[in-house]
Coordinates of C-alpha atoms and ligand atoms in Angstrom, one line a residue:
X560 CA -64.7 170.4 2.7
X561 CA -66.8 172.1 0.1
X562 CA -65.5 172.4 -3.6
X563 CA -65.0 175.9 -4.3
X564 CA -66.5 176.8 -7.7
X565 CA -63.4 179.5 -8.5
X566 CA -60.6 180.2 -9.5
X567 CA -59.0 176.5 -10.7
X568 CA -55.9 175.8 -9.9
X569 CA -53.4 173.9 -12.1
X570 CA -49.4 172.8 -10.9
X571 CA -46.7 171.6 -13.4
X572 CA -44.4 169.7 -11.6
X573 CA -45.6 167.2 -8.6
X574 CA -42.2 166.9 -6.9
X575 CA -41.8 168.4 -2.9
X576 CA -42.8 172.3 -3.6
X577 CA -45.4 171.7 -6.4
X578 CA -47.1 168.3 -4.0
X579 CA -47.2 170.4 -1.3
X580 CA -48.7 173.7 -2.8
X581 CA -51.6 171.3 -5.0
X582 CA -52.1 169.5 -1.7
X583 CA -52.4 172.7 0.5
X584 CA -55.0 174.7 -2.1
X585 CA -56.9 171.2 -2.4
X586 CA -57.2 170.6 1.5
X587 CA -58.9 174.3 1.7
X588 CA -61.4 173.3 -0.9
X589 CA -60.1 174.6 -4.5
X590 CA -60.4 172.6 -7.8
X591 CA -56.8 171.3 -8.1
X592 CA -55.0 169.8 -11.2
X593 CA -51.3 168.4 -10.2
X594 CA -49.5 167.4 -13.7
X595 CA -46.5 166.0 -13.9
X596 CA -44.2 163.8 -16.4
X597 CA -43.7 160.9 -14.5
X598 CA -46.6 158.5 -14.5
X599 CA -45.7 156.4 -11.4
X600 CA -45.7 159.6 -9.1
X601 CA -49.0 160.8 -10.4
X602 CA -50.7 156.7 -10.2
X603 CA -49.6 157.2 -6.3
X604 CA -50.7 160.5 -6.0
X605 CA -54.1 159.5 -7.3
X606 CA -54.2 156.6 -5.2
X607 CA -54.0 159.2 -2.0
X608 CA -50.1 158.3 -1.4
X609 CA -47.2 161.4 -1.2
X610 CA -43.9 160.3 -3.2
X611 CA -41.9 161.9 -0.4
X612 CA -42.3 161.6 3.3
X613 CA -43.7 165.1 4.9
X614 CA -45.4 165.3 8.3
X615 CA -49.2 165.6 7.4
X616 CA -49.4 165.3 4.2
X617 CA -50.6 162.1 3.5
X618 CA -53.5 162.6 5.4
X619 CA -54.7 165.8 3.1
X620 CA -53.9 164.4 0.2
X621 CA -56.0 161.0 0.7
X622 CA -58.6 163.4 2.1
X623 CA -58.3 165.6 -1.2
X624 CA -58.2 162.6 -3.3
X625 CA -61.3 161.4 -2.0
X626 CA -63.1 164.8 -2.0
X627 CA -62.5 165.2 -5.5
X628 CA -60.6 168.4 -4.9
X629 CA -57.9 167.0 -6.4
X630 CA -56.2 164.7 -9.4
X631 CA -52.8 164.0 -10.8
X632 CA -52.4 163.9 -14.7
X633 CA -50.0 162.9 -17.1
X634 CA -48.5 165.0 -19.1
X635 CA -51.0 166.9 -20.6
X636 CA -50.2 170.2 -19.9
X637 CA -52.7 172.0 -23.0
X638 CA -55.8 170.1 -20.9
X639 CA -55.1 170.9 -17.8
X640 CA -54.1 175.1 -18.8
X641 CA -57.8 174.9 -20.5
X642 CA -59.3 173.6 -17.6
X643 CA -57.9 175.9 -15.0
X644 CA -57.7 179.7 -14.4
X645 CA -53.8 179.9 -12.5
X646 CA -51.1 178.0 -13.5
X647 CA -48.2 177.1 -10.8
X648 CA -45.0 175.9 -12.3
X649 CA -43.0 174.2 -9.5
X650 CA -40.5 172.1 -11.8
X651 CA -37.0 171.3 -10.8
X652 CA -33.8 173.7 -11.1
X653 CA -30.6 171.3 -10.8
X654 CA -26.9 172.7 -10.8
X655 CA -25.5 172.9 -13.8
X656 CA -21.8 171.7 -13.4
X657 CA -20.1 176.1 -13.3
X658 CA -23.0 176.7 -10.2
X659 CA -25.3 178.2 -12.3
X660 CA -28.8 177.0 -12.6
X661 CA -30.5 174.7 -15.7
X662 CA -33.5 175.8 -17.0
X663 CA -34.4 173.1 -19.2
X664 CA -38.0 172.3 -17.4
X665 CA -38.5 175.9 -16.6
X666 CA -38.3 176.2 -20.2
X667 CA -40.2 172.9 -21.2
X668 CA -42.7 174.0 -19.4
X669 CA -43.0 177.3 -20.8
X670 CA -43.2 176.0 -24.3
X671 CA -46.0 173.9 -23.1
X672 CA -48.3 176.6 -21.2
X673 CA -47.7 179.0 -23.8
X674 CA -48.6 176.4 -26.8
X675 CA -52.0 175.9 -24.2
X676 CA -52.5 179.4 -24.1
X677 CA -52.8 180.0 -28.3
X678 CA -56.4 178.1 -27.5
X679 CA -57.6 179.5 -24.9
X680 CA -60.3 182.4 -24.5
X681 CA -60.0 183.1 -20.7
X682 CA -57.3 185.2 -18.5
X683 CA -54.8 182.9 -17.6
X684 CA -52.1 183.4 -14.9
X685 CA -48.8 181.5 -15.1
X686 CA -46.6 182.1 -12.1
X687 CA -43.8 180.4 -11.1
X688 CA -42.8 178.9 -7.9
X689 CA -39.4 177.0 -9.0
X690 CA -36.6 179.2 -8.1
X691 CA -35.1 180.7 -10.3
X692 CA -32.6 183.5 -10.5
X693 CA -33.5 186.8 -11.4
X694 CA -34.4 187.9 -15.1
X695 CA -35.3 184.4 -15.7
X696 CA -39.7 184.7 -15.7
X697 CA -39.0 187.8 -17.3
X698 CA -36.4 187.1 -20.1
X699 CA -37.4 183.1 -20.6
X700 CA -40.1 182.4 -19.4
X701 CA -42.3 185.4 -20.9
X702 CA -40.7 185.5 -24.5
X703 CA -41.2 181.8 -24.4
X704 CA -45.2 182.4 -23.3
X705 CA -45.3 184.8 -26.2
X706 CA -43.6 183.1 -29.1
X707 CA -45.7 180.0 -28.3
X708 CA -49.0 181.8 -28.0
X709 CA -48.8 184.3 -30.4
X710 CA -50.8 186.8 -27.8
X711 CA -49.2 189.6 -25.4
X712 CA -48.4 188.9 -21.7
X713 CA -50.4 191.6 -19.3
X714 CA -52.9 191.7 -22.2
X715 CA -54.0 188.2 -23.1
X716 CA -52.7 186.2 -20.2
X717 CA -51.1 187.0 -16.9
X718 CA -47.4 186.4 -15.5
X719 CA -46.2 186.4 -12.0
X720 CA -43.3 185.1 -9.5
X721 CA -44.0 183.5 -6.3
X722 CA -41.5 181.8 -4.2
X723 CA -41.5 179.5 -1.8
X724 CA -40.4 179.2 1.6
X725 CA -41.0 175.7 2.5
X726 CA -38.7 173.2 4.9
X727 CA -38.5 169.7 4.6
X728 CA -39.9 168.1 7.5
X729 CA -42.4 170.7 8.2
X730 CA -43.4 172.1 4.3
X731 CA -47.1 171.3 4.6
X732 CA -47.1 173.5 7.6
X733 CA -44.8 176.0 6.4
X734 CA -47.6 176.0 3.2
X735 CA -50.9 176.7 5.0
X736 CA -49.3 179.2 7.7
X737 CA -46.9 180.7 5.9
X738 CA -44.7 184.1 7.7
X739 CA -45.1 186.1 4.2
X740 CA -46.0 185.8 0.4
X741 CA -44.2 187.5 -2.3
X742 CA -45.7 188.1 -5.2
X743 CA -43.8 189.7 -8.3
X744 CA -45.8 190.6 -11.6
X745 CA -45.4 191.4 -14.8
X746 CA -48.6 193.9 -14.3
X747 CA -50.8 194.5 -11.5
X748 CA -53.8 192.4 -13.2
X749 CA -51.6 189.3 -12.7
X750 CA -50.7 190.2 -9.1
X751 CA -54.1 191.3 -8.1
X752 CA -55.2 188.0 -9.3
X753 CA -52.8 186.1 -7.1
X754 CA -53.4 188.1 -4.4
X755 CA -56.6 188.0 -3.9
X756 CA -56.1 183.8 -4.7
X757 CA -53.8 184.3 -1.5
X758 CA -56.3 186.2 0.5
X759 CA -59.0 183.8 0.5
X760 CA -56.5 180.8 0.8
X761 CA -55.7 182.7 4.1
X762 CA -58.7 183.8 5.3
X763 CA -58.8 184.7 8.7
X764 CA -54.4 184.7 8.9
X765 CA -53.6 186.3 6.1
X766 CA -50.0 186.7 6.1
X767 CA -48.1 189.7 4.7
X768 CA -48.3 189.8 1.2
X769 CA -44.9 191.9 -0.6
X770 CA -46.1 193.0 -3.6
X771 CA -42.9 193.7 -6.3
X772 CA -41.9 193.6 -9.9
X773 CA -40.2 189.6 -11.0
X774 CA -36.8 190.1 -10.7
X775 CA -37.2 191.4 -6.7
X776 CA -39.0 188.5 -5.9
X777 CA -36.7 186.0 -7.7
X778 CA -34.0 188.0 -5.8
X779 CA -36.1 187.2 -2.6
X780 CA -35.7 184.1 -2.5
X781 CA -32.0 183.4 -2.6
X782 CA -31.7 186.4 -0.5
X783 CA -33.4 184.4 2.0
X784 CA -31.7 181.4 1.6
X785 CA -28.0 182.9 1.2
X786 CA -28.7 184.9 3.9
X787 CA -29.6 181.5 6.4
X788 CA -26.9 179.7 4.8
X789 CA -24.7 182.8 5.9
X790 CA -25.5 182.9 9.3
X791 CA -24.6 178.8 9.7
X792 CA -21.4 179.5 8.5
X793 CA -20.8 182.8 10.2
X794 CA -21.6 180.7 13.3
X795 CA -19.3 177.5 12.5
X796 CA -16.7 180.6 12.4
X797 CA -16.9 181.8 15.4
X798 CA -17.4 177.4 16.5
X799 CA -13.8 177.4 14.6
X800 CA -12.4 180.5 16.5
X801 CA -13.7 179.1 20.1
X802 CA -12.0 175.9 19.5
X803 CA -8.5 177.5 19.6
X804 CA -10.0 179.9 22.6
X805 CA -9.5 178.2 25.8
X806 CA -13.0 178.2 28.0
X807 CA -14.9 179.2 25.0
X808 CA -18.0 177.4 23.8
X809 CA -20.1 178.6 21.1
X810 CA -23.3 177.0 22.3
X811 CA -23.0 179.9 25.1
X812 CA -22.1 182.7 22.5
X813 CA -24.3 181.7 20.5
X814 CA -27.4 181.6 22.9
X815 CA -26.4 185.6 23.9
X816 CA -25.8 186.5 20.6
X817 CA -29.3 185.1 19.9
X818 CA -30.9 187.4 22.3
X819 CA -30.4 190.5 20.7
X820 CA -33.7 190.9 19.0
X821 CA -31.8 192.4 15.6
X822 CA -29.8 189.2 15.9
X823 CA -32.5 186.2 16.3
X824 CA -31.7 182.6 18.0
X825 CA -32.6 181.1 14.7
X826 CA -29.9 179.0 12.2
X827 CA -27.2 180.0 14.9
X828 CA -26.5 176.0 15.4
X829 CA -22.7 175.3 14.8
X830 CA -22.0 172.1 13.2
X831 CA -20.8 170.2 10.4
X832 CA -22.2 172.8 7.9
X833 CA -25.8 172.9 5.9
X834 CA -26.7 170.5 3.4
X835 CA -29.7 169.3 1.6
X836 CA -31.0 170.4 -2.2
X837 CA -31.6 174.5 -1.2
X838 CA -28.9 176.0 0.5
X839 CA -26.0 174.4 -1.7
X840 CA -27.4 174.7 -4.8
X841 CA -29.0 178.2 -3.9
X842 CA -25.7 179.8 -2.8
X843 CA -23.9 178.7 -5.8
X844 CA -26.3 180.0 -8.4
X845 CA -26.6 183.1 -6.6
X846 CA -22.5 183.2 -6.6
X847 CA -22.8 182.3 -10.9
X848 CA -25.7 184.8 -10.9
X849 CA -24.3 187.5 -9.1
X850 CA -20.5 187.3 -11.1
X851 CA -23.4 187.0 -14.2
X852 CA -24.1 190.7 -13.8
X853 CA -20.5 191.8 -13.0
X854 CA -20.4 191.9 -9.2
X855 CA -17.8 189.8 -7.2
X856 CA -20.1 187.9 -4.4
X857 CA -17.4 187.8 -1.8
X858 CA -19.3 187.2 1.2
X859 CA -21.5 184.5 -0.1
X860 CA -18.5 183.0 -1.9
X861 CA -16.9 182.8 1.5
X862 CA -20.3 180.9 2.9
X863 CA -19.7 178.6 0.4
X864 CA -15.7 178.0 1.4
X865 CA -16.7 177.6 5.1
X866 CA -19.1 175.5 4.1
X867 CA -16.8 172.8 2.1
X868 CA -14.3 172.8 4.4
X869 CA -17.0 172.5 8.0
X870 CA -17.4 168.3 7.6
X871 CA -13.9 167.5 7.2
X872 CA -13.0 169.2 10.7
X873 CA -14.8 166.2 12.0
X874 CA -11.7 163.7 10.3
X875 CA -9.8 166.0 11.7
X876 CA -10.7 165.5 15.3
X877 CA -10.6 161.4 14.7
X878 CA -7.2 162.3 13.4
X879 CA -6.3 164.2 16.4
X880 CA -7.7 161.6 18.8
X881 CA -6.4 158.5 16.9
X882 CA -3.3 159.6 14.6
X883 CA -3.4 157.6 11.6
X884 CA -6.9 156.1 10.9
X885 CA -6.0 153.2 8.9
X886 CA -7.7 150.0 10.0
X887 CA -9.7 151.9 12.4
X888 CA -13.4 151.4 13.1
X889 CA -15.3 154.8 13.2
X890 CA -19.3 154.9 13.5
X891 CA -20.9 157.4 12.1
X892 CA -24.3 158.7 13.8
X893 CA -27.1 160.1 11.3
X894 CA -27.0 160.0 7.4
X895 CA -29.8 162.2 6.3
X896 CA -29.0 166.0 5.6
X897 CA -31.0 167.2 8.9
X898 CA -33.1 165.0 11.3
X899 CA -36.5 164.1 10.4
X900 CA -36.2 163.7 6.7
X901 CA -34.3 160.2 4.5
X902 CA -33.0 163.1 2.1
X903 CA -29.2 162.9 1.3
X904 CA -28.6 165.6 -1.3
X905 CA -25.8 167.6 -0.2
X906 CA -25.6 165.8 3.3
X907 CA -22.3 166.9 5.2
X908 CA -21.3 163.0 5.4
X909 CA -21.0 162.4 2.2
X910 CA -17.4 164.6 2.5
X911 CA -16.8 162.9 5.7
X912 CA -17.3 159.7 4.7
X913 CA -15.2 160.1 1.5
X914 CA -12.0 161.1 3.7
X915 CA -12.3 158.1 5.9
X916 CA -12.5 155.7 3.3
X917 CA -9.6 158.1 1.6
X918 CA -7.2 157.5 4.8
X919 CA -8.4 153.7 5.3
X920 CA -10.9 153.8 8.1
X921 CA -13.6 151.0 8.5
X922 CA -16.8 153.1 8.2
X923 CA -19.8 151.8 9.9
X924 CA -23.0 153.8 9.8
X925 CA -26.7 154.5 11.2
X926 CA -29.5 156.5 10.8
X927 CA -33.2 155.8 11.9
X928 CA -34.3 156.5 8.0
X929 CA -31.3 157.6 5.8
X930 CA -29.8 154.2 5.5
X931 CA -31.5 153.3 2.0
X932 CA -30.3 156.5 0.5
X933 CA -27.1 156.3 1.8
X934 CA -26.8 152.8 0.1
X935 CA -27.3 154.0 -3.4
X936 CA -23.7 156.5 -2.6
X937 CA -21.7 154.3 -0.6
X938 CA -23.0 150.8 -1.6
X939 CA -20.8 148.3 0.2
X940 CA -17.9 150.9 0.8
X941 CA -19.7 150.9 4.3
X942 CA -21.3 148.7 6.5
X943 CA -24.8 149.8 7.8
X944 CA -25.9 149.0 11.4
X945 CA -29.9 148.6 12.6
X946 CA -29.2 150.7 15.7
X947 CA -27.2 153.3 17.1
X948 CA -25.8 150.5 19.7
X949 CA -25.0 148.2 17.2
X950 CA -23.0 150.8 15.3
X951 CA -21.2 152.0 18.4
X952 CA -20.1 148.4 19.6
X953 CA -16.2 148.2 19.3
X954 CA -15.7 151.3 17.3
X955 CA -12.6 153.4 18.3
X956 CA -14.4 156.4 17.4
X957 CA -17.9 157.9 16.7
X958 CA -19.1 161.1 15.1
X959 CA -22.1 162.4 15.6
X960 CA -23.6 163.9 12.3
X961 CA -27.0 164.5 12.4
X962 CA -28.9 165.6 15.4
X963 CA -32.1 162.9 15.5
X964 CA -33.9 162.9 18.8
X965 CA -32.7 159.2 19.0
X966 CA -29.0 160.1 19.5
X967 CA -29.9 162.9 22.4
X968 CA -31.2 159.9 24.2
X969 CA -27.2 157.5 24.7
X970 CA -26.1 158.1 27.7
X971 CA -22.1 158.4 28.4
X972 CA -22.3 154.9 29.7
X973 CA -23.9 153.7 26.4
X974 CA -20.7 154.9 24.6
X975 CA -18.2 153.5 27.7
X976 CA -19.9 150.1 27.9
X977 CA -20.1 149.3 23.9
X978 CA -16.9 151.0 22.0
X979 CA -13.3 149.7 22.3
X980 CA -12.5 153.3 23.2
X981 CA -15.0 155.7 24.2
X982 CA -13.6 158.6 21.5
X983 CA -16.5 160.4 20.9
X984 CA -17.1 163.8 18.3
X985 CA -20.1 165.5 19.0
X986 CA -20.4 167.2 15.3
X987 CA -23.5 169.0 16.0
X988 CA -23.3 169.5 20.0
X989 CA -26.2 167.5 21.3
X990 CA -24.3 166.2 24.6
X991 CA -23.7 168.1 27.8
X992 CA -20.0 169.1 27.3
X993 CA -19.7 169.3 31.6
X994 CA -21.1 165.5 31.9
X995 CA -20.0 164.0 28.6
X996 CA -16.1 165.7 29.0
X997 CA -15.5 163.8 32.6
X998 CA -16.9 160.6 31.8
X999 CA -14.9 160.2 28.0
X1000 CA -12.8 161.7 25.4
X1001 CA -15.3 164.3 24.1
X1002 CA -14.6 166.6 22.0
X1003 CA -17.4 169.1 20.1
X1004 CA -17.5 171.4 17.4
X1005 CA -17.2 175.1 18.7
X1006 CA -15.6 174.0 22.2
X1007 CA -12.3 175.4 23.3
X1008 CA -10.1 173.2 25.4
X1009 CA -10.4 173.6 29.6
X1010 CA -8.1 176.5 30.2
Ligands
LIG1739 C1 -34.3 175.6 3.4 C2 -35.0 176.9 4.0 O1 -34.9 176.8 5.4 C3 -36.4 177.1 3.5 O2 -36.9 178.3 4.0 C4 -36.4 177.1 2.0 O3 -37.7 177.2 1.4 C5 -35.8 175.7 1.5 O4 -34.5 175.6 2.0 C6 -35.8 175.8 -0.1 O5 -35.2 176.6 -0.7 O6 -36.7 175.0 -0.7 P1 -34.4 173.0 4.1 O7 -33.3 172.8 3.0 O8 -35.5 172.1 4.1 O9 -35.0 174.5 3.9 O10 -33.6 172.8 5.4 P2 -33.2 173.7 6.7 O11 -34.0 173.3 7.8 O12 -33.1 175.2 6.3 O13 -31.7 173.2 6.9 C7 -30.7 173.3 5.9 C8 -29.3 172.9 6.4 O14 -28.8 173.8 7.4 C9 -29.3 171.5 7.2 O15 -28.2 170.7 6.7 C10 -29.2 171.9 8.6 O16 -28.5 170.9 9.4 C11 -28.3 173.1 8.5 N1 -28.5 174.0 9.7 C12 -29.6 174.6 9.9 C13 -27.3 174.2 10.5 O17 -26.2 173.7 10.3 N2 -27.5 175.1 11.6 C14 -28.6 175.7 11.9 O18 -28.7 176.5 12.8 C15 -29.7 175.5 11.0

């Protein structure tokens, strides 16, 4: 790995997107400056270690650590705007309580990079990567760079908008192969800048780069996220529908439906409904955003309403199977928000486990990595197993809720031999409906009764 000489590259904001983009531009050689408020993440990012887990990223950050291609600093955001040349602001955008987003650290930031920017002599290019709904680098963060500075944007310095795309459990990967970049700019100096940044990052794969003005890409990537989060619960409608269908399964319509090339098999799993910190939070600011410029979001308000009510069909089948659930034990299979990951926010048992506890079930849980997080919600509402057996044994029904590997693996006879009644609700349809229906009390989201 050779340190290339230009341009430097500073990120505000070390969490998941900002970790992974320093990381990614480090691991290909750049000059990288990660800065971020909290000194304990930046002491373990200096010491080689991610704050999050992510499938090969540990490795390229020690590697980038070592090489010198990259350091964490505190604070300090007028250093590390002098020393660089591009500026990536990756900072959190929580929920406000109405939906909308809270720009606090977009703004924070802002201040900051703009009060760097009064003393500097260079073209600088801030560009944010937080998303953000649209107006926002345009009617905060630029006025902010202004006011602070005291010098012109697209004159003096350089502004662009440039979202990310990345999944959890694969964002490293989803960072140096990436299917497009979007890159929206206050002027074409800005986005030239950041394009040709993106060109030599890719050299050899370069991607599709969407050139556009900031509001389009802001726009771009909720688009992209609504739009996923749509076609979960346009799926888990047609799940709902094929319950009441006798012979139906939506594993099967879905597979077909998935064929058609206009279509695409992708984010056509029926289930409990999306979680995790995007899709939520996305959808709901894009509802708040939307209503925000005087349009009525009707379809995406009707995601969101699918959404809610998806987990709670999985009480609903103990309910049907057991009648009243007072007293009895149910397991619950899987914690985190999607397999592969400890992350909570937003997971669809959160709702579940609420309504059990509401109608006076015994809730005992597992997950191979999720069980710490899930601790800090439920405390000792629930008890917590060490191993999907463990969990099972005795229980009078179990719900599977997130799809790890692990749970493919039980066998009906694992479920026969170890619960007092071998109830089982397959919430995300990872068992053989023709072997699994014969053998116990199955019943599956998206699975009409035999006819
Ligand atoms: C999502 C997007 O996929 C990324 O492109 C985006 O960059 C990211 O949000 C973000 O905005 O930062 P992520 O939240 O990591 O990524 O998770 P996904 O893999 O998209 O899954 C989200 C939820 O949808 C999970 O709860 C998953 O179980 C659910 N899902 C997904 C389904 O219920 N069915 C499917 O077919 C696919």
């Amino acid at each position: 790995m050779t340190l290339k000489k230009q341009p430097k590259i500073s990120v505000i904001g070390a969490g998941y997107v900002g970790l992974c983009t320093a990381v990614g531009f480090a691991s290909k050689g750049y000059s990288v400056v990660a800065c971020d408020v909290d000194e304990a993440k930046i002491t373990k990012i200096n010491s080689g270690i991610p704050t999050f887990y992510e499938p090969g990223l540990q490795e390229k950050l020690s590697e980038s650590i070592q090489k010198g291609c990259l350091k964490g600093v505190v604070g300090r955001v007028d250093q590390v705007v002098e020393e660089t040349d591009l500026t990536f602001v990756a900072v959190g955008t929580p929920s406000k309580p109405d939906g909308s987003i809270d720009l606090t650290y977009i703004e924070s930031a802002a201040c900051s990079i703009g009060k760097a920017l009064t003393h500097k002599d260079s073209y600088h290019v801030t560009i944010i990567k937080s998303t953000v709904v649209p107006g926002t680098t345009q009617h905060v963060v630029q006025p902010e760079l202004e006011r602070e500075s005291k010098k012109k944007c697209g004159v003096d310095f350089g502004l662009c908008m440039n979202p990310e795309f990345l999944r959890q459990g694969s964002a490293f990967q989803d960072t140096v192969n990436a299917d497009r970049v979007v890159i929206g700019s206050f002027d074409k100096q800005s986005g030239d800048k950041l394009e040709d940044l993106y060109k030599d990052f890719y050299t050899g794969h370069v991607p599709p780069i969407i050139r556009t003005t900031l509001s389009t890409a802001e726009l771009i990537k909720y688009a992209s996220n609504a739009m996923l989060a749509t076609k979960i619960s346009f799926i888990n409608t047609i799940a709902n529908m094929c319950e009441k269908i006798p012979g139906a399964d939506v594993k099967v319509v879905a597979t077909a439906m998935g064929l058609d090339r206009r279509i695409g098999p992708l984010f056509l799993d029926a289930g409990l409904g999306y979680g995790g910190s995007c899709f939520p939070k996305d959808v709901k600011a894009l509802i708040a955003c939307s209503k925000a410029f005087g349009y009525e979001p009707e379809l995406l308000e009707s995601t969101e309403a699918v959404n809610k009510k998806q987990p709670l069909k999985a009480v609903d089948f103990c309910r049907q199977q057991l009648g009243s659930l007072e007293g009895k034990k149910v397991t619950i299979l899987g914690l985190a928000f999607k397999p592969d990951t400890d992350d909570m926010r937003e997971a669809r048992v959160i709702p579940i486990i609420n309504q059990l506890l509401k109608e006076g079930a015994q809730v005992f849980a597992y997950d191979p990595v999720a069980i710490p997080a899930a601790k800090s919600i439920f405390n000792t509402k629930i008890q917590y197993a060490s191993s999907a057996l463990e969990c099972i044994k005795d229980a009078d029904a179990c719900i599977i809720v997130t799809e790890w590997d692990e749970f493919k693996k039980l066998t009906p006879d694992d479920f026969i031999a170890n619960m007092k009644q071998p109830i089982l609700i397959d919430g995300r349809r990872i068992y053989n409906p023709e072997t699994y229906k014969t053998k116990l009390k199955y019943t599956a989201i998206g699975l009409g009764q035999e006819p």
